[in-house]
PDB file of C-alpha atoms in Angstrom:
ATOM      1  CA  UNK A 737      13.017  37.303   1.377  1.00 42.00           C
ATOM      2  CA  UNK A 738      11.458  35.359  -0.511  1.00 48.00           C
ATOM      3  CA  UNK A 739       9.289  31.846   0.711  1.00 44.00           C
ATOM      4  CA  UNK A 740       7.729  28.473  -0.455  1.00 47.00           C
ATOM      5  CA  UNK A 741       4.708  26.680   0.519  1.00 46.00           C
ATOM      6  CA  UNK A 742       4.580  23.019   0.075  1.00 45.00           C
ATOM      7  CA  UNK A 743       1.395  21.588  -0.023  1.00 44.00           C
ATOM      8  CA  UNK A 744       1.927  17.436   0.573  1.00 42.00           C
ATOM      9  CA  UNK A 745      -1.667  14.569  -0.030  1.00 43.00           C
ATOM     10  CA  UNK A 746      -0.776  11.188  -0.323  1.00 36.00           C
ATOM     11  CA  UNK A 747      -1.268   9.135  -3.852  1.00 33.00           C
ATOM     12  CA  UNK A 748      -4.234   9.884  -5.991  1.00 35.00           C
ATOM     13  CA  UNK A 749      -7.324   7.348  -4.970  1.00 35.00           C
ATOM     14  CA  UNK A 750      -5.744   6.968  -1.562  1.00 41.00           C
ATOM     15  CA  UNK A 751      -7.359   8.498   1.663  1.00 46.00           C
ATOM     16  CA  UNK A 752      -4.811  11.398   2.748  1.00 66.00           C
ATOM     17  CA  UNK A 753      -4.699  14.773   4.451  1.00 75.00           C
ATOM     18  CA  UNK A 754      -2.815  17.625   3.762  1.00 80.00           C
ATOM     19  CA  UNK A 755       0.417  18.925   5.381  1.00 80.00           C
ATOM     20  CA  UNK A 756       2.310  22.094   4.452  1.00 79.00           C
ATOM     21  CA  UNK A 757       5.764  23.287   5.103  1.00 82.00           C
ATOM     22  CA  UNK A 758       6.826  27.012   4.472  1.00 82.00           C
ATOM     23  CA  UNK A 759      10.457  26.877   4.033  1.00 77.00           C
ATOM     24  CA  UNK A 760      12.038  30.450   4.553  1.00 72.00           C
ATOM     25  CA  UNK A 761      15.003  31.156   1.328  1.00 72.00           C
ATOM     26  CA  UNK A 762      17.889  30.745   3.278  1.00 73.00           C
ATOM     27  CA  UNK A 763      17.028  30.297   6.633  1.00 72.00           C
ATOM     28  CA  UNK A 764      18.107  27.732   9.487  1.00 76.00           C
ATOM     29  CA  UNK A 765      15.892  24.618  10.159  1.00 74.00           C
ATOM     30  CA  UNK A 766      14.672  26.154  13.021  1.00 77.00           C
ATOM     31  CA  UNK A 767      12.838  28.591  11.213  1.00 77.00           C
ATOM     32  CA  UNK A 768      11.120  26.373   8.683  1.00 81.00           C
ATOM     33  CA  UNK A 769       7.346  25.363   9.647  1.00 84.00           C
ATOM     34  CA  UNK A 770       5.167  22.067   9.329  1.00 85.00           C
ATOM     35  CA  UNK A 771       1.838  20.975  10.200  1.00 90.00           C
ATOM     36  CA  UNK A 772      -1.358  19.209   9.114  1.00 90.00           C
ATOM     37  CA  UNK A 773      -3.761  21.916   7.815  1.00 91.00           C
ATOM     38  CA  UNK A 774      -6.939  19.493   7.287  1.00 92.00           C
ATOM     39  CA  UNK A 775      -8.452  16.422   5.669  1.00 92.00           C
ATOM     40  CA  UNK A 776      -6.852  16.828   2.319  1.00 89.00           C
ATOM     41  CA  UNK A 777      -8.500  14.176   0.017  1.00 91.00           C
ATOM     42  CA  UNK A 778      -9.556  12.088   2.647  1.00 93.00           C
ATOM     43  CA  UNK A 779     -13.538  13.601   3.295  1.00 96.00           C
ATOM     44  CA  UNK A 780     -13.801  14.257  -1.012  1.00 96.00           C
ATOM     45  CA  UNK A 781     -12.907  10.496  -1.437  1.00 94.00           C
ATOM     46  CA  UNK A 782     -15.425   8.873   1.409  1.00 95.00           C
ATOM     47  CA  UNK A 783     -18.296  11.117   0.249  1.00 97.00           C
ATOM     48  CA  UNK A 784     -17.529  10.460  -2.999  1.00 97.00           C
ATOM     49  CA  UNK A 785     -17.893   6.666  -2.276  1.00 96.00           C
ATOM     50  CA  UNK A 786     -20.634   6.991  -0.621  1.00 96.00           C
ATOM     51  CA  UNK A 787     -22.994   9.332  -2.878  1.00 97.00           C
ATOM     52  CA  UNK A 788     -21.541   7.703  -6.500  1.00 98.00           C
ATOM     53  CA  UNK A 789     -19.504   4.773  -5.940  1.00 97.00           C
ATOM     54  CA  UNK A 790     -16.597   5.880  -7.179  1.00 97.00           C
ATOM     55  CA  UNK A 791     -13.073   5.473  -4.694  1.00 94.00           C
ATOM     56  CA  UNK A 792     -12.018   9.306  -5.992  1.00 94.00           C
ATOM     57  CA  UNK A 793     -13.949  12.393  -7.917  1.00 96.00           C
ATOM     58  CA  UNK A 794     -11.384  11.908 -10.871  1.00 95.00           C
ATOM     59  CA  UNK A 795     -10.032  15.231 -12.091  1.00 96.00           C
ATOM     60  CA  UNK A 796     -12.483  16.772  -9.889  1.00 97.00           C
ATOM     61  CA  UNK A 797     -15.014  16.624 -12.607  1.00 98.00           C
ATOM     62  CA  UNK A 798     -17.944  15.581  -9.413  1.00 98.00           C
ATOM     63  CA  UNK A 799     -17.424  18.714  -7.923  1.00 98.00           C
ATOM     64  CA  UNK A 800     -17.095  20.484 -10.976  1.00 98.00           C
ATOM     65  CA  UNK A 801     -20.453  19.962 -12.169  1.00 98.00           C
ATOM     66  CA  UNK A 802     -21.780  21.483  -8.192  1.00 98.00           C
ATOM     67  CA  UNK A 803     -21.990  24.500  -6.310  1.00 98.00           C
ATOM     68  CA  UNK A 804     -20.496  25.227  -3.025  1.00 98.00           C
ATOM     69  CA  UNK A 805     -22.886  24.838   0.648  1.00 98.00           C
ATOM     70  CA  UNK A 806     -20.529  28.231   1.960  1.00 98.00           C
ATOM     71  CA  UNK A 807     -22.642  27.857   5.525  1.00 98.00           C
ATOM     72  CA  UNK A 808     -21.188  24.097   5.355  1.00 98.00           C
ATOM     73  CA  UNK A 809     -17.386  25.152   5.065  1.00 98.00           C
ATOM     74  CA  UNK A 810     -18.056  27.859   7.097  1.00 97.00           C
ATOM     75  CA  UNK A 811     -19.636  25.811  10.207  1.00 97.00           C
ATOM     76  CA  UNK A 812     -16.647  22.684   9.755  1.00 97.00           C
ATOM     77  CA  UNK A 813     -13.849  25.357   9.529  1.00 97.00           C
ATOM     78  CA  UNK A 814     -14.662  26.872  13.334  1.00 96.00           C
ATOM     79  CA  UNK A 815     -13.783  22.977  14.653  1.00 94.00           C
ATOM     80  CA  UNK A 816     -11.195  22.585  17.352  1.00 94.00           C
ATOM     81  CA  UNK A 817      -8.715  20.891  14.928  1.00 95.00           C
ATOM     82  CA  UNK A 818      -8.393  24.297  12.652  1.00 95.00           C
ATOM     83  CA  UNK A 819      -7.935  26.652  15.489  1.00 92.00           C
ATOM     84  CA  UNK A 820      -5.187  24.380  17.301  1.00 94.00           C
ATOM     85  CA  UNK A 821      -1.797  26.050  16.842  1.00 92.00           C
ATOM     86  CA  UNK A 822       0.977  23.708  15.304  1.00 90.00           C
ATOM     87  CA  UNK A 823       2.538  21.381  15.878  1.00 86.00           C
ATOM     88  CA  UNK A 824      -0.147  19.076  14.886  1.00 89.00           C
ATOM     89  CA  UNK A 825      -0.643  15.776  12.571  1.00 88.00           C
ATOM     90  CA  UNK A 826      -4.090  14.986  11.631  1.00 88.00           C
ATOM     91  CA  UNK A 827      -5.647  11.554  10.467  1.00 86.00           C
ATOM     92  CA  UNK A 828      -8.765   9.034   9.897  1.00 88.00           C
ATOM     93  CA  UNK A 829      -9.136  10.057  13.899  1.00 88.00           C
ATOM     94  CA  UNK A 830      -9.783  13.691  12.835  1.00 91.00           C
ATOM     95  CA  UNK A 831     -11.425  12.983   9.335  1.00 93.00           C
ATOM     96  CA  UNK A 832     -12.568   9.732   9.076  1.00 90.00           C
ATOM     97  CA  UNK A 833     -15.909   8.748   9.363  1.00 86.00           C
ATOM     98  CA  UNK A 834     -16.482  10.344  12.721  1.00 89.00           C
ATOM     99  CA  UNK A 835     -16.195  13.567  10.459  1.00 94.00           C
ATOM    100  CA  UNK A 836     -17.791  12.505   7.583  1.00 95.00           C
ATOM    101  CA  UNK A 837     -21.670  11.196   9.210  1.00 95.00           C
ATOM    102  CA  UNK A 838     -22.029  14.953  10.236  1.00 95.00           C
ATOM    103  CA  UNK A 839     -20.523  16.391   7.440  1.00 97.00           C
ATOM    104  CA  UNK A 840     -23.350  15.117   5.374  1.00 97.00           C
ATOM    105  CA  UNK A 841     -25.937  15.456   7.770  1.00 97.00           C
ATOM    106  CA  UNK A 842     -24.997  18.903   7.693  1.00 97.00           C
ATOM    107  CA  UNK A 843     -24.899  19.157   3.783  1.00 98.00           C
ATOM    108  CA  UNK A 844     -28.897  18.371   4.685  1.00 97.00           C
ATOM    109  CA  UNK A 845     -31.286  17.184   1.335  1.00 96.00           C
ATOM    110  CA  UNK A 846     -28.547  19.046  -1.348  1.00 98.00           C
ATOM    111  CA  UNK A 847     -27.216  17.587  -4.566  1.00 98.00           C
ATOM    112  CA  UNK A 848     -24.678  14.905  -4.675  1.00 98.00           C
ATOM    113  CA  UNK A 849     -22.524  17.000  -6.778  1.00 98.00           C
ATOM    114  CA  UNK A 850     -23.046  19.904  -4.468  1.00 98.00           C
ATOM    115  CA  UNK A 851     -22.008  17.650  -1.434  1.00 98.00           C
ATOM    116  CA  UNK A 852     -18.461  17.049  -3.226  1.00 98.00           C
ATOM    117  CA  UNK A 853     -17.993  20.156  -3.965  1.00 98.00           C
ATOM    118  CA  UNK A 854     -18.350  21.430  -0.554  1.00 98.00           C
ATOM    119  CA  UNK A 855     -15.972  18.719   0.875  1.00 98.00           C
ATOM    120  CA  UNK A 856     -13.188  20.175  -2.339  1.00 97.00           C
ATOM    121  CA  UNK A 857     -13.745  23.623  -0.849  1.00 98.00           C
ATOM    122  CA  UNK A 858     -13.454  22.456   2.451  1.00 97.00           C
ATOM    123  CA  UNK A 859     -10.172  21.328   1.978  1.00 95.00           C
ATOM    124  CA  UNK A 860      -8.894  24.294  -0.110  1.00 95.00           C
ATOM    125  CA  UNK A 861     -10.550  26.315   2.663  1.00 96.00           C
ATOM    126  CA  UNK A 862      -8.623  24.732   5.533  1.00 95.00           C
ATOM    127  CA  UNK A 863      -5.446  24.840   3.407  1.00 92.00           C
ATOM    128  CA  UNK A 864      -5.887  28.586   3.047  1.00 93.00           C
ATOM    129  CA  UNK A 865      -6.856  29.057   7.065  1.00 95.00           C
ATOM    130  CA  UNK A 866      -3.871  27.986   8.076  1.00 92.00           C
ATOM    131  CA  UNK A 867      -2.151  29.756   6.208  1.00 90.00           C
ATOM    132  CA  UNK A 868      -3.428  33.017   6.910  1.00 91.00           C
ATOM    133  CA  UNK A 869      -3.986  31.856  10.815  1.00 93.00           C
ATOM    134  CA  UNK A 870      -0.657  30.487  11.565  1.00 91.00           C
ATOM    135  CA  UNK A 871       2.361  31.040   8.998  1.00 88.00           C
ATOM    136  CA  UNK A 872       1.901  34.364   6.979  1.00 85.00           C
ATOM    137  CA  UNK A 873       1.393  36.501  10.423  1.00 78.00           C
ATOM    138  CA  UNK A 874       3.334  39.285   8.096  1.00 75.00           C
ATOM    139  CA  UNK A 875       5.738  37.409   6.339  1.00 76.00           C
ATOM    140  CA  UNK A 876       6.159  37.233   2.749  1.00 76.00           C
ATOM    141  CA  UNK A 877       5.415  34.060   0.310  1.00 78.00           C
ATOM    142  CA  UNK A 878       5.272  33.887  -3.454  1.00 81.00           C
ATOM    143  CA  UNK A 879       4.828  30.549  -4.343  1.00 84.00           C
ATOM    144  CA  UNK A 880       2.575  27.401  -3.463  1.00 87.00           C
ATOM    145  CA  UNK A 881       3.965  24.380  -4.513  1.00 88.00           C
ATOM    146  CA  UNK A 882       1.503  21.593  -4.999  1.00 89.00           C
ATOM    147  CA  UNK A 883       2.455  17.423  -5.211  1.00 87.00           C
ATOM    148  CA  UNK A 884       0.571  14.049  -4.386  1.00 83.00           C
ATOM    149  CA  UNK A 885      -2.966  13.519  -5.497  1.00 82.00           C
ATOM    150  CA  UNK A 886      -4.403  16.669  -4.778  1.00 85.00           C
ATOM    151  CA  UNK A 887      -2.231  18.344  -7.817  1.00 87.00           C
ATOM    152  CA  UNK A 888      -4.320  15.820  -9.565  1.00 89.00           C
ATOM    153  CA  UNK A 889      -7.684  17.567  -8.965  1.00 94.00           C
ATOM    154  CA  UNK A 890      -7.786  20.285 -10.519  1.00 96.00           C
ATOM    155  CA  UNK A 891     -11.046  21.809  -9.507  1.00 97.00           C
ATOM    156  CA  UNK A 892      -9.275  21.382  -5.734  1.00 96.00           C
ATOM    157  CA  UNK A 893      -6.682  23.335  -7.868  1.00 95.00           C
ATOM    158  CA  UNK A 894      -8.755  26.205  -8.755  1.00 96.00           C
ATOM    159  CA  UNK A 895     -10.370  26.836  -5.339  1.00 96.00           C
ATOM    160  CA  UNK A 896      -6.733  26.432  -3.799  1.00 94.00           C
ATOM    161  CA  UNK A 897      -6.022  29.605  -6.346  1.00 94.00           C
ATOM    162  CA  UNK A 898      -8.815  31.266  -5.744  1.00 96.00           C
ATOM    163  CA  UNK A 899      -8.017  31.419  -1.853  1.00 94.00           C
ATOM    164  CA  UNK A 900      -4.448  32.113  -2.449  1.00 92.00           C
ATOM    165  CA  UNK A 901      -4.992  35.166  -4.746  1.00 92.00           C
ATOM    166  CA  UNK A 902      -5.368  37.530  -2.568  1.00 92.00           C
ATOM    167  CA  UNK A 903      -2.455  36.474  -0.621  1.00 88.00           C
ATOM    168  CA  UNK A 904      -0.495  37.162  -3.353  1.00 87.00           C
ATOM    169  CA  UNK A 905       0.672  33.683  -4.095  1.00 89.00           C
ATOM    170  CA  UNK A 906       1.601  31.565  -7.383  1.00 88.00           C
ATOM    171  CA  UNK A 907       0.499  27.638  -7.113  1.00 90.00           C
ATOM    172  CA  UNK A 908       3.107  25.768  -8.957  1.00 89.00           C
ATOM    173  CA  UNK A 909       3.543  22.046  -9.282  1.00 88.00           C
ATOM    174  CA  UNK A 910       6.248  19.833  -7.862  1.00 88.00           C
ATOM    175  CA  UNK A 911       6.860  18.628 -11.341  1.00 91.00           C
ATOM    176  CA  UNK A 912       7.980  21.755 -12.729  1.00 91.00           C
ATOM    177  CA  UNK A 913      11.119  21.207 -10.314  1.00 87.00           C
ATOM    178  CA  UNK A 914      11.837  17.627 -11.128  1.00 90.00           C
ATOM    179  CA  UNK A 915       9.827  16.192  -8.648  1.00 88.00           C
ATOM    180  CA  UNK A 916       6.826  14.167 -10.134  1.00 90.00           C
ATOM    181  CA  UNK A 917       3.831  14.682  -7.711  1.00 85.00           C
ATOM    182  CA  UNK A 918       3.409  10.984  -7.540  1.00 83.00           C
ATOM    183  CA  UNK A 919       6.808  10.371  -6.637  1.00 86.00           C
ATOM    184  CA  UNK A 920       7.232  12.949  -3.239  1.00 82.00           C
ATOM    185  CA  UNK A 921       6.787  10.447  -0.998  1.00 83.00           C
ATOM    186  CA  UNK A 922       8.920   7.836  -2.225  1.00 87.00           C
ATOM    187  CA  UNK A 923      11.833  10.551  -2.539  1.00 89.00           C
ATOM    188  CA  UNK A 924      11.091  11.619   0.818  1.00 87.00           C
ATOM    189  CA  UNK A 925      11.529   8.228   2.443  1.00 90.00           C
ATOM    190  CA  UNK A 926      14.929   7.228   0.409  1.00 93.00           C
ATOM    191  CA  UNK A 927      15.904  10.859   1.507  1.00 92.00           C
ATOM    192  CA  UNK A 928      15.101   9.963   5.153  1.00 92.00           C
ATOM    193  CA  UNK A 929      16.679   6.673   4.762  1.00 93.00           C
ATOM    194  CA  UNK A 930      20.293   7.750   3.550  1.00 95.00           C
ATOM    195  CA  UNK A 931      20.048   9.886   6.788  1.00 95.00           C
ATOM    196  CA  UNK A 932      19.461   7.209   8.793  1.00 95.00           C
ATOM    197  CA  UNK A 933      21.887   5.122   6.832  1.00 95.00           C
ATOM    198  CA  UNK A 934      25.325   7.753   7.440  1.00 95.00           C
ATOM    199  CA  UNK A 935      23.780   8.216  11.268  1.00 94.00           C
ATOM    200  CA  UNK A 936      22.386  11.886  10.709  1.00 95.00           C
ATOM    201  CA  UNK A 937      19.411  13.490  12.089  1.00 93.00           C
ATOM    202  CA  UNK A 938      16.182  13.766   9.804  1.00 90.00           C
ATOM    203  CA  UNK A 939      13.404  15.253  11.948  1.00 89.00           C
ATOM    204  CA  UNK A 940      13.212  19.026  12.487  1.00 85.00           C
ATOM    205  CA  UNK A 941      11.838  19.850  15.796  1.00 87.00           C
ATOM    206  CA  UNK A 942      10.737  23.344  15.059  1.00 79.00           C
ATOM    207  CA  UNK A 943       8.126  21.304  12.566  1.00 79.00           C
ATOM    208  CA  UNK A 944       7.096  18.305  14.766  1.00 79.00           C
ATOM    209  CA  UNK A 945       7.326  19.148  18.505  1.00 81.00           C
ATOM    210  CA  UNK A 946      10.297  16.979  18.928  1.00 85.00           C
ATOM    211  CA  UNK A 947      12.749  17.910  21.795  1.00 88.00           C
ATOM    212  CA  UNK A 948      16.106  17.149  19.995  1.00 91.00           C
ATOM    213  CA  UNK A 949      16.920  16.006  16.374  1.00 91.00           C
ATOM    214  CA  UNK A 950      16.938  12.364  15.985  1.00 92.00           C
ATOM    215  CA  UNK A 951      18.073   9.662  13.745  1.00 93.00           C
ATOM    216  CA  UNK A 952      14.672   8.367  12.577  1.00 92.00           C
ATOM    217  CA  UNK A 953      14.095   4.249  12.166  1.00 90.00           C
ATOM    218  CA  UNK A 954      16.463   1.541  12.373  1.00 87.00           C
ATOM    219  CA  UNK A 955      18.371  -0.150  10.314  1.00 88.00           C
ATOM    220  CA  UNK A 956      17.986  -4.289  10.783  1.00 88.00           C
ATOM    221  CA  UNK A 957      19.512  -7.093   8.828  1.00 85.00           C
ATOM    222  CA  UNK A 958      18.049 -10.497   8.655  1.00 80.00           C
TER     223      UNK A 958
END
């Protein structure tokens, strides 16, 4: 059987985090997964603020130009948010800048560019521990696919691949199916809105923790 992993960060330049969904071929809704694996662009962009100025490391070029602190990733990936079994959304409340004052007074006296590219690896990192932690547990996946700004970065790219290699796993992009990366969201909300519209269900339970399937929003006129 064969499986896809959807790797979801909001618009390029925008704080986000990154979700996943592994969607089984074939299989009921009941058996397709969903969770929050970590900060997604959201630490990269506020230390990359903070040490250059800059709202985003554009095409990851910052971190690039660095070299890894592994101690760094190692130390942030043992907190309590990782090990937590999904269901589970994460947020500025996880990764904001409660995260980010430690993060860098862990990264100590090191180089700017080192400091981003610990925060790329970090996310790449926690992408790839939850994988291994929570959704392969001895089934089979052959492809990652990859949309919103994070596709965008493609030294996040190349760490993502690097993690995923020995997993066996492709990273494609979201574009090579006719979905543009930037547009995933915006399809996912008119998707979630003709639900709502014809009265069907949009949430799957097995993904959020939800007790029954529900219509989601409401439809007012004014």
């Amino acid at each position: 059987m064969k499986y896809s992993v959807l790797l979801f960060a909001t618009a390029l330049g925008v704080a986000s985090v990154s979700a996943q969904t592994a969607i089984p071929a074939g299989a009921p809704a009941d058996e397709v997964i969903a969770f929050d694996t970590g900060p997604g662009n959201m630490v990269i962009d506020a230390v990359t603020d903070h040490l250059f100025g800059k709202l985003y490391d554009r095409d990851g070029r910052i971190a690039a130009s660095g070299m890894v602190l592994e101690p760094v990733v190692a130390s942030l990936l043992r907190a309590p948010f990782f090990l937590r079994r999904p269901p589970k959304t994460a947020g500025r409340e996880e990764f904001g800048r409660e995260f980010v004052r430690p993060f860098l007074k862990l990264c100590g006296r090191a180089r700017k560019q080192d400091i981003v590219a610990t925060a790329t690896a970090l996310t790449a990192g926690s992408i790839a521990l939850a994988l291994r932690r929570f959704v392969l547990r001895g089934k089979r996946f052959g492809e990652y696919v990859v949309s919103g700004g994070g596709a965008k970065n493609p030294t996040l790219l190349a760490m993502l691949a690097n993690e995923l290699r020995p997993l066996g796993i492709k990273i494609r992009s979201s574009d090579e199916f006719g979905l543009p990366s930037e547009a995933k969201e915006a399809a996912a909300f008119a998707l979630m809105a003709f639900e709502t519209w014809n009265r069907r269900p949009s949430n799957l339970p097995a993904a959020t923790g939800a007790r029954r399937p529900a219509i989601l929003g409401k439809i007012s006129y004014v």
